[in-house]
XYZ file of C-alpha atoms in Angstrom:
721
model
C 63.087 198.760 106.497
C 61.830 201.374 104.007
C 62.569 201.834 100.300
C 61.778 205.409 99.358
C 64.911 205.803 97.288
C 64.752 202.537 95.358
C 60.998 202.731 94.690
C 61.228 206.299 93.405
C 64.099 205.322 91.122
C 62.106 202.385 89.793
C 58.984 204.452 89.217
C 60.975 206.965 87.204
C 62.827 204.228 85.314
C 59.827 202.114 84.458
C 56.779 204.356 84.346
C 54.555 201.494 83.272
C 52.170 200.963 86.172
C 48.920 202.760 86.902
C 47.577 202.549 90.441
C 44.009 203.226 91.518
C 43.776 203.721 95.257
C 42.973 206.436 97.726
C 44.662 204.600 100.563
C 48.052 203.541 99.174
C 50.365 205.429 101.467
C 53.469 207.155 100.194
C 56.739 205.683 101.425
C 57.840 207.075 104.751
C 61.331 208.103 105.587
C 63.470 205.319 107.004
C 63.582 205.565 110.773
C 64.355 202.080 112.048
C 67.815 200.658 112.285
C 66.806 197.720 110.103
C 66.681 199.762 106.897
C 68.116 197.912 103.890
C 68.111 200.824 101.429
C 71.879 200.760 101.145
C 72.013 196.965 101.151
C 69.496 196.726 98.322
C 71.802 198.835 96.176
C 74.926 197.077 97.417
C 76.850 195.286 94.659
C 77.110 192.261 96.948
C 73.354 191.684 96.687
C 71.105 190.871 93.782
C 69.385 194.148 92.833
C 66.589 195.171 90.434
C 68.762 196.360 87.573
C 70.643 193.045 87.671
C 67.579 191.516 86.043
C 68.579 193.181 82.775
C 71.995 191.496 82.961
C 70.742 187.924 83.321
C 71.520 185.501 80.513
C 70.283 181.992 79.830
C 70.674 179.082 77.440
C 67.630 177.884 75.498
C 67.003 175.520 72.592
C 70.305 173.606 72.714
C 70.678 171.424 69.604
C 73.426 168.822 69.188
C 74.425 167.547 65.752
C 73.743 163.892 64.946
C 77.420 162.964 65.271
C 77.709 164.824 68.599
C 80.594 167.020 67.453
C 78.796 170.378 67.629
C 76.084 172.047 69.691
C 74.231 175.161 68.572
C 72.237 176.933 71.242
C 70.277 180.133 71.699
C 71.851 182.584 74.126
C 69.140 184.835 75.526
C 69.866 188.215 77.087
C 68.004 191.491 77.654
C 68.322 194.948 76.143
C 67.882 197.591 78.836
C 67.058 200.264 76.259
C 64.270 198.351 74.483
C 63.173 196.372 77.557
C 63.047 193.250 75.383
C 64.836 189.946 75.209
C 67.567 189.406 72.631
C 68.627 186.078 71.211
C 71.803 184.986 69.450
C 73.071 181.583 68.311
C 76.338 180.301 69.717
C 78.365 177.239 68.745
C 80.089 174.728 71.017
C 82.387 171.803 70.221
C 81.943 169.728 73.384
C 84.743 167.242 72.725
C 87.540 169.662 73.629
C 87.386 168.883 77.344
C 85.364 169.288 80.517
C 85.222 172.459 82.569
C 87.877 174.316 80.615
C 87.669 177.999 79.793
C 84.318 178.234 78.003
C 85.757 180.799 75.619
C 88.026 178.168 74.100
C 85.087 176.168 72.706
C 82.069 178.438 73.051
C 81.916 180.833 70.092
C 79.323 183.283 68.757
C 77.932 182.105 65.438
C 75.004 184.403 64.654
C 74.805 187.653 66.578
C 73.956 191.267 65.930
C 71.042 193.655 66.176
C 68.573 191.020 64.932
C 67.176 188.055 66.843
C 68.342 184.550 65.923
C 66.497 181.442 67.065
C 65.492 177.830 66.303
C 68.890 176.400 65.267
C 68.404 173.062 63.454
C 71.232 170.850 62.165
C 71.095 169.248 58.741
C 71.421 165.448 58.834
C 75.044 165.647 57.634
C 75.952 168.386 60.158
C 77.360 170.787 57.561
C 74.447 173.237 57.535
C 72.416 174.949 60.214
C 68.903 176.212 59.543
C 67.642 179.005 61.770
C 64.972 181.690 62.000
C 65.861 185.373 62.048
C 64.455 188.821 61.390
C 67.810 190.124 60.179
C 66.307 191.198 56.837
C 63.435 193.071 58.451
C 60.914 190.208 58.450
C 61.052 186.797 60.081
C 62.424 184.224 57.620
C 64.133 180.841 57.509
C 67.873 181.091 56.865
C 70.630 178.566 56.350
C 74.252 178.788 57.481
C 76.980 176.797 55.677
C 79.630 176.056 58.296
C 82.572 175.317 55.989
C 81.957 178.399 53.846
C 80.956 180.503 56.874
C 78.159 182.008 54.796
C 74.439 182.317 55.408
C 71.438 183.151 53.253
C 67.698 183.532 53.601
C 65.890 180.690 51.869
C 62.341 182.007 52.252
C 60.462 185.220 51.552
C 57.354 184.590 53.583
C 54.546 186.992 54.384
C 53.863 185.320 57.765
C 56.294 184.153 60.452
C 57.380 180.497 60.162
C 57.627 178.076 63.064
C 58.656 174.496 63.925
C 61.424 174.222 61.316
C 62.652 170.659 60.622
C 65.008 168.975 58.121
C 63.923 166.034 56.009
C 66.022 162.889 56.671
C 67.624 163.163 53.206
C 68.551 166.836 53.786
C 66.742 168.052 50.659
C 63.815 169.806 52.332
C 62.927 172.021 55.237
C 59.438 171.860 56.656
C 57.733 174.504 58.758
C 54.356 175.713 59.992
C 52.785 179.016 59.016
C 49.415 180.688 59.338
C 47.444 180.984 56.121
C 45.100 183.987 56.354
C 41.449 183.518 55.508
C 39.483 186.341 53.917
C 36.014 186.985 55.232
C 33.214 188.424 53.183
C 31.534 191.397 54.865
C 28.363 190.349 56.683
C 26.518 193.527 55.813
C 26.799 195.784 52.787
C 27.736 199.333 53.783
C 27.634 202.447 51.623
C 30.895 203.847 50.317
C 32.064 206.840 52.303
C 32.676 210.092 50.418
C 36.229 210.810 49.374
C 38.108 212.434 52.236
C 35.419 211.578 54.813
C 36.601 210.401 58.209
C 34.126 207.712 59.233
C 34.491 205.406 62.190
C 36.103 202.028 61.607
C 33.733 199.382 60.315
C 32.366 196.882 62.834
C 34.086 193.546 63.136
C 31.853 190.499 63.265
C 33.126 187.458 65.195
C 31.630 183.998 64.667
C 34.451 181.682 65.818
C 34.232 179.981 69.201
C 37.805 180.925 70.184
C 38.487 184.423 68.962
C 41.209 185.691 71.287
C 44.159 184.261 73.149
C 46.343 185.507 75.948
C 49.589 186.856 74.576
C 48.143 187.234 71.081
C 44.996 189.272 71.682
C 42.210 189.033 69.119
C 43.161 186.261 66.724
C 43.445 186.958 63.005
C 41.379 184.875 60.612
C 43.245 181.840 59.329
C 44.734 178.460 60.213
C 48.208 177.038 60.777
C 49.339 174.794 57.906
C 52.374 172.645 57.114
C 54.779 173.694 54.347
C 57.989 172.448 52.770
C 60.694 174.357 50.913
C 63.907 173.243 49.254
C 66.846 173.426 51.658
C 68.656 175.557 49.068
C 65.751 177.989 48.800
C 62.831 178.353 46.449
C 59.072 178.505 46.464
C 57.402 177.006 49.546
C 54.713 174.406 48.976
C 51.667 174.097 51.227
C 51.093 170.473 52.262
C 48.002 170.643 54.488
C 44.805 172.609 54.032
C 41.351 172.998 55.471
C 39.784 174.914 58.326
C 41.854 173.178 60.983
C 45.080 174.183 62.720
C 48.018 171.977 61.742
C 50.519 173.784 63.934
C 50.949 170.959 66.441
C 53.961 168.679 66.774
C 55.130 166.707 63.735
C 58.038 164.749 62.246
C 59.254 163.463 58.886
C 58.625 159.982 57.507
C 61.971 158.106 57.402
C 61.833 158.035 53.579
C 61.353 161.844 53.354
C 58.139 161.385 51.374
C 55.561 162.311 54.026
C 54.989 164.293 57.187
C 53.522 162.751 60.332
C 51.692 165.304 62.439
C 49.315 165.847 65.342
C 46.147 167.871 64.796
C 42.534 168.107 65.822
C 40.663 167.694 62.538
C 37.363 166.700 64.119
C 34.179 168.574 63.264
C 33.831 169.616 66.918
C 37.469 170.683 67.257
C 36.501 174.036 68.754
C 34.309 172.513 71.458
C 36.741 169.665 72.196
C 40.191 171.225 71.758
C 42.095 168.354 73.394
C 40.977 165.570 71.063
C 43.908 165.434 68.631
C 45.072 162.477 66.531
C 48.213 161.452 64.642
C 48.016 161.761 60.850
C 50.340 161.286 57.893
C 50.248 163.411 54.761
C 51.919 162.435 51.494
C 54.083 165.138 49.913
C 53.251 163.879 46.429
C 49.459 163.685 46.702
C 48.742 165.692 49.894
C 46.468 162.815 50.927
C 45.924 162.746 54.689
C 45.617 159.395 56.501
C 44.463 159.186 60.134
C 46.687 156.865 62.210
C 45.188 157.055 65.724
C 41.617 157.186 66.917
C 40.608 157.733 70.511
C 39.036 160.402 72.692
C 42.067 162.247 73.955
C 45.203 164.034 72.785
C 47.790 162.158 70.713
C 50.866 164.263 70.018
C 54.688 164.463 69.859
C 55.127 161.935 67.005
C 58.669 160.809 66.218
C 60.273 157.929 64.352
C 61.891 155.211 66.459
C 63.040 151.608 66.499
C 65.338 151.996 63.493
C 62.666 153.648 61.359
C 60.026 150.954 61.808
C 57.772 152.633 64.410
C 56.008 155.908 65.088
C 56.272 156.799 68.763
C 53.979 159.379 70.357
C 52.453 160.561 73.630
C 48.848 160.770 74.736
C 46.121 159.546 77.050
C 42.461 158.543 77.126
C 40.592 161.665 78.168
C 38.667 161.221 81.434
C 37.855 164.945 81.816
C 40.163 165.226 84.831
C 41.909 168.458 85.677
C 45.290 166.740 85.351
C 46.093 163.677 83.244
C 49.483 162.106 82.606
C 50.760 161.801 79.038
C 51.991 158.273 78.382
C 54.412 156.927 75.752
C 53.220 154.713 72.878
C 54.586 153.122 69.701
C 52.780 151.916 66.572
C 53.649 150.705 63.087
C 54.125 153.264 60.324
C 50.610 152.538 59.044
C 49.051 153.149 62.478
C 48.493 149.498 63.389
C 49.727 147.666 66.477
C 49.720 150.556 68.965
C 51.194 149.606 72.345
C 51.886 151.352 75.634
C 55.655 151.472 76.285
C 55.793 152.672 79.908
C 52.986 151.846 82.333
C 54.484 152.394 85.793
C 55.939 155.912 85.855
C 52.904 157.915 87.115
C 54.406 161.092 85.711
C 53.630 163.007 82.527
C 56.151 162.241 79.759
C 57.302 165.085 77.537
C 59.685 165.814 74.656
C 60.454 162.135 73.808
C 63.241 161.553 71.263
C 64.812 158.475 69.653
C 68.590 158.212 69.397
C 71.095 155.755 67.987
C 70.949 152.574 65.972
C 73.140 150.329 68.109
C 72.278 148.127 71.064
C 72.304 151.233 73.254
C 69.668 152.971 71.153
C 66.439 154.021 72.767
C 64.017 156.764 73.692
C 65.032 159.693 75.861
C 62.295 161.760 77.508
C 61.812 164.292 80.281
C 59.372 164.479 83.167
C 58.894 166.349 86.411
C 59.525 164.453 89.648
C 59.312 165.908 93.173
C 59.640 169.465 91.924
C 62.577 168.781 89.580
C 62.793 168.158 85.842
C 64.688 164.958 85.067
C 65.496 162.660 82.160
C 64.344 159.108 81.591
C 65.682 156.523 79.144
C 63.941 153.508 77.610
C 66.291 151.208 75.718
C 65.413 149.395 72.528
C 65.743 146.165 74.492
C 63.358 147.378 77.221
C 66.021 148.410 79.734
C 65.211 151.598 81.641
C 66.928 154.347 83.583
C 65.089 157.172 85.346
C 65.910 160.287 87.287
C 68.992 161.148 85.234
C 70.409 164.439 86.585
C 67.593 166.337 88.342
C 68.823 169.757 87.252
C 67.179 170.440 83.915
C 65.548 173.844 83.667
C 66.348 177.410 84.604
C 64.832 178.830 81.406
C 61.995 180.473 83.354
C 63.931 183.061 85.328
C 61.116 184.982 87.077
C 59.722 182.297 89.361
C 60.973 178.715 89.891
C 58.674 176.867 87.492
C 59.629 173.717 85.625
C 61.226 174.340 82.250
C 64.076 173.173 80.085
C 64.759 171.020 77.046
C 67.303 168.617 75.569
C 68.492 167.115 72.304
C 70.489 163.925 71.801
C 73.052 162.715 69.270
C 73.060 159.294 67.610
C 75.831 158.242 69.986
C 73.857 159.158 73.094
C 75.370 162.503 74.055
C 72.649 164.703 75.512
C 72.811 168.496 75.293
C 70.413 170.127 77.734
C 69.621 173.284 79.670
C 70.844 172.946 83.239
C 69.637 175.234 86.019
C 70.221 175.621 89.737
C 68.678 177.577 92.623
C 71.400 180.197 92.225
C 71.734 180.267 88.414
C 69.505 180.473 85.336
C 70.002 177.848 82.647
C 73.408 176.959 81.255
C 74.440 174.403 78.660
C 75.447 170.956 79.907
C 76.048 167.550 78.321
C 75.339 164.076 79.648
C 76.935 160.927 78.216
C 74.430 158.063 78.063
C 77.036 155.583 76.814
C 78.758 155.320 80.189
C 77.818 152.429 82.443
C 75.997 154.516 85.036
C 74.906 157.237 82.567
C 75.837 159.991 85.001
C 78.907 161.577 83.390
C 77.902 165.231 83.223
C 79.814 168.288 82.109
C 78.617 171.869 82.279
C 79.843 173.780 79.235
C 78.736 177.371 79.836
C 78.746 179.589 82.917
C 76.921 182.601 81.516
C 76.109 184.415 84.760
C 79.341 184.007 86.706
C 80.390 187.564 85.867
C 77.092 188.871 87.263
C 76.320 186.493 90.122
C 79.648 184.900 91.010
C 80.562 187.639 93.491
C 77.064 188.248 94.869
C 75.536 186.886 98.051
C 72.350 185.253 96.902
C 69.633 183.852 99.100
C 70.386 180.236 99.992
C 67.625 177.792 99.013
C 66.813 174.858 101.300
C 64.366 172.014 100.691
C 62.029 170.884 103.472
C 59.331 168.206 103.864
C 56.394 168.283 106.270
C 52.891 166.886 106.809
C 49.607 168.545 105.875
C 47.098 169.147 108.631
C 44.472 167.719 106.287
C 44.954 164.019 105.602
C 48.622 163.926 106.578
C 49.902 164.288 102.998
C 53.665 164.574 102.618
C 54.434 168.043 101.261
C 57.574 169.546 99.772
C 58.661 173.151 100.116
C 61.675 175.416 99.857
C 63.041 178.262 101.962
C 64.937 181.185 100.456
C 67.026 182.748 103.218
C 68.087 186.393 103.175
C 71.800 186.981 102.574
C 73.696 187.193 105.897
C 70.938 185.133 107.509
C 71.196 184.840 111.307
C 68.999 182.099 112.871
C 68.912 184.020 116.146
C 67.003 186.899 114.570
C 63.377 187.268 113.529
C 62.567 187.865 109.874
C 59.399 188.829 108.002
C 58.213 186.019 105.736
C 56.534 185.954 102.323
C 54.461 182.916 101.379
C 54.596 182.841 97.561
C 52.133 180.485 95.823
C 52.524 179.037 92.342
C 49.886 179.187 89.630
C 48.546 176.522 87.381
C 47.209 175.084 89.560
C 48.531 171.976 87.812
C 52.182 173.020 87.813
C 55.119 172.868 90.195
C 57.810 174.938 91.811
C 61.216 173.472 92.525
C 64.869 174.155 93.355
C 65.311 176.541 90.458
C 66.500 180.112 90.027
C 63.958 182.854 90.725
C 64.843 186.498 90.167
C 61.722 187.597 92.060
C 62.470 185.511 95.136
C 66.103 186.615 95.191
C 64.985 190.250 95.127
C 62.615 189.563 98.036
C 65.417 187.859 99.970
C 67.841 190.715 99.266
C 65.389 192.999 101.045
C 65.558 190.921 104.212
C 62.536 188.644 103.748
C 62.438 184.911 104.235
C 60.618 183.510 101.202
C 58.720 180.248 101.542
C 57.310 178.419 98.539
C 55.873 174.930 98.247
C 53.834 172.503 96.169
C 50.395 172.007 97.742
C 48.068 169.229 96.615
C 47.159 169.729 92.982
C 50.795 170.312 92.034
C 52.334 168.130 89.363
C 55.426 165.886 89.742
C 53.969 163.802 92.610
C 51.681 161.494 90.641
C 48.166 161.611 89.252
C 46.418 161.020 92.597
C 48.211 163.935 94.285
C 47.426 166.299 91.393
C 43.759 165.307 91.281
C 43.279 165.852 95.000
C 41.823 169.185 93.832
C 39.723 167.821 90.961
C 36.413 169.724 91.137
C 37.544 170.983 94.538
C 39.873 173.908 93.921
C 40.495 175.892 95.977
C 39.899 173.600 98.908
C 42.201 171.582 101.100
C 45.209 173.002 99.270
C 44.591 175.936 101.622
C 45.244 173.573 104.559
C 48.514 172.536 102.934
C 49.639 176.154 102.638
C 48.793 176.964 106.250
C 50.611 173.801 107.359
C 53.654 175.160 105.550
C 53.372 178.480 107.373
C 53.055 176.640 110.693
C 56.132 174.589 109.850
C 58.100 177.760 109.169
C 57.025 179.326 112.481
C 58.302 176.262 114.338
C 61.795 177.043 113.116
C 61.997 180.131 115.299
C 63.405 182.710 112.893
C 60.108 183.897 111.336
C 58.300 186.859 112.887
C 54.708 185.687 113.375
C 53.566 189.327 113.384
C 54.995 189.892 109.900
C 53.596 187.177 107.662
C 52.784 188.169 104.074
C 51.162 186.271 101.228
C 51.189 186.600 97.449
C 50.833 184.546 94.296
C 49.852 184.836 90.667
C 47.121 183.211 88.573
C 46.244 180.028 90.490
C 48.445 181.474 93.236
C 46.318 184.604 93.097
C 43.218 182.457 93.560
C 44.734 180.816 96.629
C 45.936 184.152 98.021
C 42.432 185.626 97.779
C 40.943 182.425 99.197
C 43.395 182.371 102.095
C 42.710 185.920 103.270
C 39.024 185.041 103.196
C 39.775 182.183 105.582
C 42.319 183.737 107.963
C 43.574 187.094 109.281
C 47.064 185.831 110.077
C 48.744 187.800 107.254
C 49.695 191.448 107.627
C 49.108 192.142 103.935
C 48.449 190.339 100.668
C 49.166 190.881 96.978
C 46.707 189.047 94.735
C 48.195 188.877 91.229
C 46.139 188.115 88.089
C 43.506 186.076 89.979
C 40.239 184.310 89.306
C 37.762 185.801 91.774
C 34.446 184.560 90.369
C 34.516 181.220 88.564
C 31.148 181.893 86.905
C 32.330 185.055 85.150
C 35.792 183.596 84.509
C 34.374 180.545 82.727
C 32.622 182.848 80.250
C 35.326 185.489 79.707
C 38.676 183.621 79.778
C 40.363 182.805 76.460
C 40.144 179.045 77.057
C 36.466 179.036 77.942
C 35.958 175.931 75.764
C 38.164 174.007 78.210
C 37.651 175.124 81.802
C 33.929 174.424 82.226
C 34.222 170.670 81.655
C 37.684 169.862 83.028
C 37.690 172.005 86.164
C 33.928 171.891 86.796
C 31.122 169.354 86.332
C 29.486 171.374 83.544
C 28.194 174.733 82.395
C 28.082 177.482 85.034
C 24.344 178.070 84.542
C 23.713 174.393 85.337
C 25.890 174.445 88.480
C 25.799 178.021 89.864
C 26.174 176.864 93.484
C 29.311 174.861 92.643
C 30.907 177.794 90.842
C 30.162 180.165 93.718
C 31.239 177.674 96.402
C 34.767 177.714 95.011
C 34.949 181.441 94.206
C 37.029 183.746 96.435
C 34.304 186.378 95.991
C 32.113 184.209 98.236
C 34.524 184.903 101.124
C 35.011 188.609 100.507
C 32.832 189.448 103.504
C 35.454 187.846 105.771
C 38.465 189.751 104.434
C 40.227 192.196 106.752
C 43.744 191.892 105.272
C 45.147 194.921 103.388
C 45.105 193.702 99.792
C 46.761 194.872 96.602
C 45.632 193.479 93.228
C 48.051 193.372 90.313
C 47.009 192.384 86.752
C 47.964 193.109 83.142
C 45.501 195.121 81.077
C 45.882 192.664 78.173
C 45.421 189.550 80.302
C 42.885 187.296 78.558
C 43.592 184.217 80.682
C 42.379 185.779 83.942
C 40.785 188.953 82.583
C 40.976 192.308 84.323
C 37.258 192.075 85.119
C 38.126 189.442 87.747
C 40.480 191.854 89.481
C 37.979 194.701 89.249
C 35.245 192.640 90.927
C 37.438 191.962 93.939
C 38.765 195.505 94.128
C 35.286 197.014 94.061
C 33.943 194.520 96.582
C 36.789 195.311 98.985
C 36.278 199.023 98.438
C 32.599 198.722 99.310
C 33.660 196.993 102.524
C 36.192 199.789 103.189
C 39.126 197.379 103.291
C 42.579 198.854 102.734
C 43.047 197.943 99.073
C 44.711 199.063 95.844
C 44.524 197.975 92.214
C 47.642 198.005 90.048
C 47.054 197.784 86.309
C 50.036 196.901 84.111
C 49.547 198.492 80.661
C 50.178 196.166 77.734
C 50.920 193.119 79.876
C 49.207 189.784 79.344
C 48.977 186.890 81.755
C 52.782 186.679 81.737
C 52.783 189.828 83.802
C 56.568 189.852 84.330
C 57.573 188.840 80.797
C 59.483 192.088 80.232
C 62.352 192.894 82.613
C 60.908 196.247 83.657
C 57.585 194.591 84.469
C 59.327 192.056 86.701
C 61.243 194.816 88.480
C 58.120 196.905 88.960
C 56.093 193.913 90.146
C 58.649 193.200 92.857
C 58.897 196.888 93.817
C 55.144 197.243 94.255
C 54.840 194.030 96.249
C 57.693 195.004 98.553
C 56.378 198.509 99.091
C 52.875 197.223 99.876
C 54.276 194.803 102.422
C 56.599 197.442 103.822
C 53.734 199.898 104.205
C 51.759 197.360 106.243
C 54.567 195.810 108.217
C 53.965 195.478 111.934
C 56.542 197.502 113.845
C 56.975 197.562 117.598
C 58.794 200.576 119.079
C 62.142 199.786 120.646
C 61.853 196.099 119.699
C 65.166 195.340 118.087
C 64.136 191.755 117.398
C 61.390 192.776 114.977
C 63.497 193.847 112.006
C 65.363 191.744 109.490
C 68.705 193.259 110.390
C 68.354 194.197 114.077
């Protein structure tokens, strides 16, 4: 199974990767009868260029009366290699599962990007953010007049747009630049002279961030502007970021927000509190006070309570966010849910009747689900385990919802064979399970294709007998009597989870005849705090045993070729890939993507260096050098015999390129078959652009193909023989 044609096409199309290796063999001509060159380009199968045609629903917002839903429809532009976003409008009351075109209409589309739709309280106006005028501004659309207008002329991009309850104001966050005085006085250069750029002096603790690069001077602040346009007014100030979550006071006279305004906010980034700020006086009042993050404030219980999430910080690698409520003045805080053992996110109040309550989302057993807490204390959990599909590259948890006053929930609904669509769930029914899917965005692309079937499995770990969950992606036309090469793909985080969600990367692997196996080893979220903290101050560790138990479970099934096992993963998955090949030679080849190789150097070069040293380790690296080295894959590099490719973005500040270079150079010194792939311009989200995702898959497949074990005249060794 060779791919000379498809890889050459991709290299010409993309032209974005640089490879440093003297041993990376050129593709050979296809000689075995198991070649899938033609199949990979077959319209029946999911192919690389199909990535550009994927669409998804994000940021679905239902009006308060439930009559309208505005959502962002995301697509990709093959010419610019960028995502495009438009706002579409749905009237969900027309009927279930009818032709989506009858109720699903484009509202704001064109060459610009449109995002963040937000309904006015009366439902007659829609605020949104767009760059249609050349810069990113807040706009408003009047539905009855079918007219829109920009209501700001800002010099920085706004975020987190919200309506005041009385509809008179729009609030937003925006960075306010801070001017620095030069540290040293330099002479003026002669007119016309071409001197080097002046040095830049950095004094902040956190000065760069993955995805943003070197951070500009300034802080996020809260603003308000009239909903009919005018001059924005800055509400918060000071050398603190106020760009966290916030809500309006029910009387529209104050904002309630989460921020870390402590003197040591740089050294302790997770210690945020809930505050209120008066619009009239700009006086800030602190409402919570504990060591730990308090966030996601919203008004509940008919306007009498502030609800929020948070926890008491115990310096654990993973800690569940719980749900609380307090009086508007900050008194009487109480824990609302104490038995879920899952992290609560995106909580929202709805309704004013007896069926009013709080709706929230959480991850459970690899799926994102909804929970409901009634005003009277009644509860319902596990409502429709299909939220997500927004992350289309790999099957991570994602998704969001909004809810009307009547209890109609609009949410992003995904599936193993589809990215996110728009669906609604009626909470007013007795069993709260009446669900309707409104959009079917990818039926034209995927409806006729043979995708890899995804199957859930459970098995025991060889270490401690933990129950573990995994998923198998079968190649199209799978035959259980044949032997297939298998890719073990490991998620990052490490405190994250995979689940039964769409993955473009895994479908491309499966289309090339590979069985793909992915799982949630100990340390993964959605199984409770104890399971996640199995790796606290011990990562990587026995999560390796979990992964190998998964491989053993797959071999028991009889259709996996034990001579053609491959391993890959990114970020935390890259750590575990490098760790695994230092522990075993059972894999034919490995691709280590954006890894941490040396925890000592990582802790002092990563963008979040003010976090990792005390949550993932017992202290500073110079105080615990043995502990940092004990858990570093570089400590096992002397054991590695597996052909290994490394793949990292040049602008990755989360797991910097220096980590990759250490491993590459160490393997080179040991004369191990290795290659380093550098992705120009890419950050830690190495496959954020469609061409990067396509190229990532192409390089991984070609590396595995180059090192595949082939036995002459053995027709059972190929995926198609």
